[in-house]
Amino acid sequence: MFNPINLKSVLAAGLLAAVAGSPALAEKLRLGTEGAYPPFNYVEASGKVTGFDVEIGLELCKRIGVECEIVTQDWDGIIPGLVAGKYDFIIASMFITEERKKKVDFSDPYYLAAMTHVVPKGSDITSFTNASLSGKAIGVQSGTTQADYAEAMYPDADVRLYPSQDEVNLDMANGRLDLQVGDMLPMLDWTTKTNDGSCCALAGEPITDPEFVGDGVGIALRQEDDELREKLNAALKEIRADGTYQAINDKYFDIDVYTMK
């Protein structure tokens, strides 16, 4: 005699067996970065995207138990790309500023930040005021806090905006600029470790005004992604505590960029 209860039991058991036998799909996130900001993020000749930002990001992915795909995006569109869902978080040396907080949320800082002036070696520029730089050609990457700073502080200068930091550096090395404003660590790396950067040197005091450098450098996330932000914050604390962060740091820098010491 047909027993509907037994049939339901058989179907339920078969469904459970099918689920149990199916391979679990790994959760995957997309990590957005610029890919044009060495030594923090850049593309090797092989096409691999790497750098301090990328290595830290991939380690954080590992600690929260997800696989991460690297997505590169030009700087001008990097926040719109996050908001539009092109990637799930940004780790690209982005200063945590009040203006950016209107559009995205941030993790805890994963390193501290300062900006600097860069001038050609032998330059007679020693003062960094609007009056002293009036008419001078100043290069900055567009859409950055460096651009905000140069335009606000030097309204009488010829502030020139470039799509990428590499293009600023190129014009600086070729003598087309009187100076530039950039993030201190990449500028230190460029002026001391590259052939074209040997043209130039850091000048003046570090620029640490919180209005422009914010609260450090953080991972940007969509404002609704609270759970992901908290997981990344916990993972960041973990890699700081167990020495993993320091090991990655030491591949790229002579100081601890988390403390700037």
CSV table of N, CA and C in Angstrom, one decimal, residues 79-161:
chain,number,residue,atom,x,y,z
A,79,ILE,N,36.2,55.1,-6.2
A,79,ILE,CA,35.1,55.1,-5.3
A,79,ILE,C,33.8,54.8,-6.0
A,80,PRO,N,33.5,55.4,-7.2
A,80,PRO,CA,32.3,55.1,-7.9
A,80,PRO,C,32.2,53.6,-8.2
A,81,GLY,N,33.4,53.0,-8.5
A,81,GLY,CA,33.4,51.6,-8.9
A,81,GLY,C,33.0,50.7,-7.7
A,82,LEU,N,33.4,51.1,-6.5
A,82,LEU,CA,33.0,50.4,-5.2
A,82,LEU,C,31.5,50.5,-5.0
A,83,VAL,N,31.0,51.7,-5.1
A,83,VAL,CA,29.6,52.0,-4.9
A,83,VAL,C,28.7,51.3,-5.9
A,84,ALA,N,29.2,51.1,-7.1
A,84,ALA,CA,28.4,50.5,-8.1
A,84,ALA,C,28.5,48.9,-8.1
A,85,GLY,N,29.4,48.4,-7.2
A,85,GLY,CA,29.5,47.0,-7.0
A,85,GLY,C,30.5,46.3,-7.9
A,86,LYS,N,31.4,47.1,-8.4
A,86,LYS,CA,32.5,46.5,-9.3
A,86,LYS,C,33.4,45.6,-8.5
A,87,TYR,N,33.6,46.0,-7.2
A,87,TYR,CA,34.4,45.2,-6.3
A,87,TYR,C,33.8,45.4,-4.9
A,88,ASP,N,34.3,44.7,-3.9
A,88,ASP,CA,33.7,44.6,-2.6
A,88,ASP,C,34.4,45.5,-1.6
A,89,PHE,N,35.7,45.8,-1.8
A,89,PHE,CA,36.4,46.7,-0.9
A,89,PHE,C,37.6,47.2,-1.6
A,90,ILE,N,38.1,48.4,-1.2
A,90,ILE,CA,39.3,49.0,-1.8
A,90,ILE,C,40.4,49.0,-0.9
A,91,ILE,N,41.6,48.5,-1.3
A,91,ILE,CA,42.8,48.7,-0.5
A,91,ILE,C,43.8,49.3,-1.5
A,92,ALA,N,44.0,50.6,-1.4
A,92,ALA,CA,44.7,51.3,-2.4
A,92,ALA,C,45.3,52.6,-1.9
A,93,SER,N,45.8,52.5,-0.6
A,93,SER,CA,46.5,53.7,0.0
A,93,SER,C,45.6,54.9,0.0
A,94,MET,N,44.3,54.7,0.4
A,94,MET,CA,43.3,55.8,0.4
A,94,MET,C,43.3,56.4,1.8
A,95,PHE,N,43.5,57.7,1.9
A,95,PHE,CA,43.4,58.4,3.1
A,95,PHE,C,42.0,58.5,3.6
A,96,ILE,N,41.8,58.3,4.9
A,96,ILE,CA,40.5,58.4,5.5
A,96,ILE,C,40.2,59.8,5.8
A,97,THR,N,39.3,60.4,5.0
A,97,THR,CA,38.9,61.8,5.1
A,97,THR,C,37.4,62.0,5.3
A,98,GLU,N,37.0,63.1,5.9
A,98,GLU,CA,35.6,63.3,6.1
A,98,GLU,C,34.8,63.4,4.8
A,99,GLU,N,35.4,64.0,3.8
A,99,GLU,CA,34.7,64.1,2.5
A,99,GLU,C,34.5,62.7,1.9
A,100,ARG,N,35.4,61.8,2.0
A,100,ARG,CA,35.2,60.4,1.5
A,100,ARG,C,34.2,59.6,2.4
A,101,LYS,N,34.2,59.9,3.7
A,101,LYS,CA,33.2,59.2,4.5
A,101,LYS,C,31.8,59.5,4.2
A,102,LYS,N,31.5,60.5,3.4
A,102,LYS,CA,30.2,60.8,2.9
A,102,LYS,C,29.7,59.8,1.9
A,103,LYS,N,30.7,59.1,1.3
A,103,LYS,CA,30.4,58.2,0.2
A,103,LYS,C,30.6,56.7,0.6
A,104,VAL,N,31.7,56.5,1.4
A,104,VAL,CA,32.0,55.1,1.8
A,104,VAL,C,32.4,55.0,3.3
A,105,ASP,N,32.4,53.8,3.8
A,105,ASP,CA,32.9,53.6,5.1
A,105,ASP,C,34.4,53.1,5.0
A,106,PHE,N,35.1,53.2,6.2
A,106,PHE,CA,36.5,52.8,6.2
A,106,PHE,C,36.7,51.8,7.4
A,107,SER,N,37.7,50.9,7.2
A,107,SER,CA,38.2,50.1,8.3
A,107,SER,C,39.1,51.0,9.2
A,108,ASP,N,39.6,50.3,10.2
A,108,ASP,CA,40.6,51.0,11.0
A,108,ASP,C,41.8,51.3,10.1
A,109,PRO,N,42.6,52.3,10.4
A,109,PRO,CA,43.8,52.6,9.6
A,109,PRO,C,44.7,51.3,9.5
A,110,TYR,N,45.3,51.1,8.3
A,110,TYR,CA,46.3,50.0,8.2
A,110,TYR,C,47.7,50.5,8.0
A,111,TYR,N,47.8,51.8,7.9
A,111,TYR,CA,49.1,52.5,8.1
A,111,TYR,C,48.9,54.0,8.2
A,112,LEU,N,49.8,54.7,8.7
A,112,LEU,CA,49.7,56.1,8.9
A,112,LEU,C,50.2,56.8,7.6
A,113,ALA,N,49.9,58.1,7.5
A,113,ALA,CA,50.2,58.8,6.3
A,113,ALA,C,50.6,60.2,6.4
A,114,ALA,N,51.4,60.7,5.5
A,114,ALA,CA,51.8,62.1,5.4
A,114,ALA,C,52.1,62.4,4.0
A,115,MET,N,52.1,63.6,3.6
A,115,MET,CA,52.4,64.0,2.3
A,115,MET,C,53.7,64.8,2.3
A,116,THR,N,54.2,65.1,1.1
A,116,THR,CA,55.5,65.8,1.1
A,116,THR,C,55.6,66.6,-0.3
A,117,HIS,N,56.5,67.6,-0.3
A,117,HIS,CA,56.9,68.3,-1.5
A,117,HIS,C,58.1,67.6,-2.1
A,118,VAL,N,58.2,67.5,-3.4
A,118,VAL,CA,59.3,67.0,-4.1
A,118,VAL,C,59.8,68.0,-5.1
A,119,VAL,N,61.1,68.3,-5.0
A,119,VAL,CA,61.7,69.3,-5.9
A,119,VAL,C,62.9,68.7,-6.6
A,120,PRO,N,63.3,69.3,-7.8
A,120,PRO,CA,64.5,68.8,-8.4
A,120,PRO,C,65.8,69.1,-7.5
A,121,LYS,N,66.7,68.2,-7.6
A,121,LYS,CA,68.0,68.5,-6.8
A,121,LYS,C,68.6,69.8,-7.3
A,122,GLY,N,69.0,70.6,-6.4
A,122,GLY,CA,69.6,71.9,-6.8
A,122,GLY,C,68.6,73.0,-6.9
A,123,SER,N,67.3,72.7,-6.7
A,123,SER,CA,66.3,73.7,-6.8
A,123,SER,C,66.5,74.8,-5.8
A,124,ASP,N,66.1,76.0,-6.1
A,124,ASP,CA,66.1,77.1,-5.2
A,124,ASP,C,64.8,77.3,-4.4
A,125,ILE,N,63.9,76.4,-4.6
A,125,ILE,CA,62.6,76.4,-3.8
A,125,ILE,C,62.9,75.9,-2.4
A,126,THR,N,62.7,76.7,-1.5
A,126,THR,CA,62.9,76.3,-0.1
A,126,THR,C,61.7,76.7,0.8
A,127,SER,N,60.9,77.6,0.3
A,127,SER,CA,59.7,78.0,1.0
A,127,SER,C,58.4,77.6,0.3
A,128,PHE,N,57.5,77.1,1.1
A,128,PHE,CA,56.3,76.5,0.5
A,128,PHE,C,55.0,77.3,0.9
A,129,THR,N,54.9,78.5,0.4
A,129,THR,CA,53.8,79.4,0.6
A,129,THR,C,53.2,79.7,-0.8
A,130,ASN,N,51.9,80.2,-0.7
A,130,ASN,CA,51.3,80.6,-2.0
A,130,ASN,C,52.1,81.7,-2.7
A,131,ALA,N,52.7,82.6,-1.9
A,131,ALA,CA,53.4,83.7,-2.5
A,131,ALA,C,54.7,83.2,-3.2
A,132,SER,N,55.4,82.3,-2.5
A,132,SER,CA,56.7,81.8,-3.0
A,132,SER,C,56.5,80.9,-4.2
A,133,LEU,N,55.4,80.2,-4.3
A,133,LEU,CA,55.1,79.3,-5.4
A,133,LEU,C,54.2,79.9,-6.5
A,134,SER,N,54.0,81.1,-6.4
A,134,SER,CA,53.1,81.8,-7.4
A,134,SER,C,53.7,81.6,-8.8
A,135,GLY,N,52.9,81.0,-9.7
A,135,GLY,CA,53.4,80.8,-11.1
A,135,GLY,C,54.1,79.5,-11.3
A,136,LYS,N,54.5,78.8,-10.2
A,136,LYS,CA,55.3,77.6,-10.3
A,136,LYS,C,54.4,76.5,-10.8
A,137,ALA,N,55.0,75.6,-11.6
A,137,ALA,CA,54.2,74.4,-12.1
A,137,ALA,C,54.3,73.3,-11.1
A,138,ILE,N,53.2,72.9,-10.5
A,138,ILE,CA,53.1,71.9,-9.5
A,138,ILE,C,52.3,70.7,-10.0
A,139,GLY,N,52.9,69.5,-10.0
A,139,GLY,CA,52.2,68.3,-10.5
A,139,GLY,C,51.6,67.6,-9.3
A,140,VAL,N,50.4,67.1,-9.5
A,140,VAL,CA,49.7,66.2,-8.6
A,140,VAL,C,48.8,65.2,-9.3
A,141,GLN,N,48.5,64.1,-8.7
A,141,GLN,CA,47.5,63.2,-9.3
A,141,GLN,C,46.1,63.7,-9.0
A,142,SER,N,45.3,63.7,-10.1
A,142,SER,CA,43.9,64.2,-9.9
A,142,SER,C,43.1,63.3,-9.0
A,143,GLY,N,42.1,63.9,-8.3
A,143,GLY,CA,41.2,63.1,-7.5
A,143,GLY,C,41.8,62.6,-6.2
A,144,THR,N,43.0,63.2,-5.8
A,144,THR,CA,43.7,62.8,-4.6
A,144,THR,C,43.7,63.9,-3.6
A,145,THR,N,44.0,63.6,-2.3
A,145,THR,CA,44.2,64.6,-1.3
A,145,THR,C,45.3,65.5,-1.6
A,146,GLN,N,46.4,65.0,-2.3
A,146,GLN,CA,47.5,65.9,-2.7
A,146,GLN,C,47.0,67.0,-3.7
A,147,ALA,N,46.1,66.6,-4.6
A,147,ALA,CA,45.5,67.6,-5.5
A,147,ALA,C,44.7,68.6,-4.7
A,148,ASP,N,43.9,68.1,-3.7
A,148,ASP,CA,43.1,69.0,-2.8
A,148,ASP,C,44.0,70.0,-2.1
A,149,TYR,N,45.1,69.5,-1.6
A,149,TYR,CA,46.0,70.3,-0.8
A,149,TYR,C,46.7,71.4,-1.7
A,150,ALA,N,47.2,71.0,-2.9
A,150,ALA,CA,47.9,71.9,-3.8
A,150,ALA,C,46.9,73.0,-4.3
A,151,GLU,N,45.7,72.6,-4.6
A,151,GLU,CA,44.8,73.6,-5.1
A,151,GLU,C,44.3,74.6,-4.0
A,152,ALA,N,44.2,74.1,-2.8
A,152,ALA,CA,43.8,74.9,-1.6
A,152,ALA,C,44.9,75.8,-1.1
A,153,MET,N,46.1,75.3,-1.1
A,153,MET,CA,47.2,76.1,-0.5
A,153,MET,C,47.9,77.0,-1.5
A,154,TYR,N,47.9,76.6,-2.8
A,154,TYR,CA,48.7,77.3,-3.8
A,154,TYR,C,47.8,77.8,-4.9
A,155,PRO,N,46.8,78.6,-4.6
A,155,PRO,CA,45.9,79.1,-5.7
A,155,PRO,C,46.5,79.9,-6.8
A,156,ASP,N,47.6,80.5,-6.5
A,156,ASP,CA,48.3,81.3,-7.6
A,156,ASP,C,49.4,80.5,-8.3
A,157,ALA,N,49.5,79.2,-8.0
A,157,ALA,CA,50.5,78.4,-8.8
A,157,ALA,C,49.8,77.7,-10.0
A,158,ASP,N,50.5,77.2,-10.9
A,158,ASP,CA,50.0,76.4,-12.0
A,158,ASP,C,49.9,75.0,-11.6
A,159,VAL,N,48.8,74.6,-11.0
A,159,VAL,CA,48.6,73.2,-10.5
A,159,VAL,C,48.2,72.4,-11.7
A,160,ARG,N,48.9,71.3,-12.0
A,160,ARG,CA,48.7,70.5,-13.1
A,160,ARG,C,48.2,69.1,-12.6
A,161,LEU,N,47.1,68.6,-13.1
A,161,LEU,CA,46.5,67.4,-12.7
A,161,LEU,C,46.8,66.3,-13.7
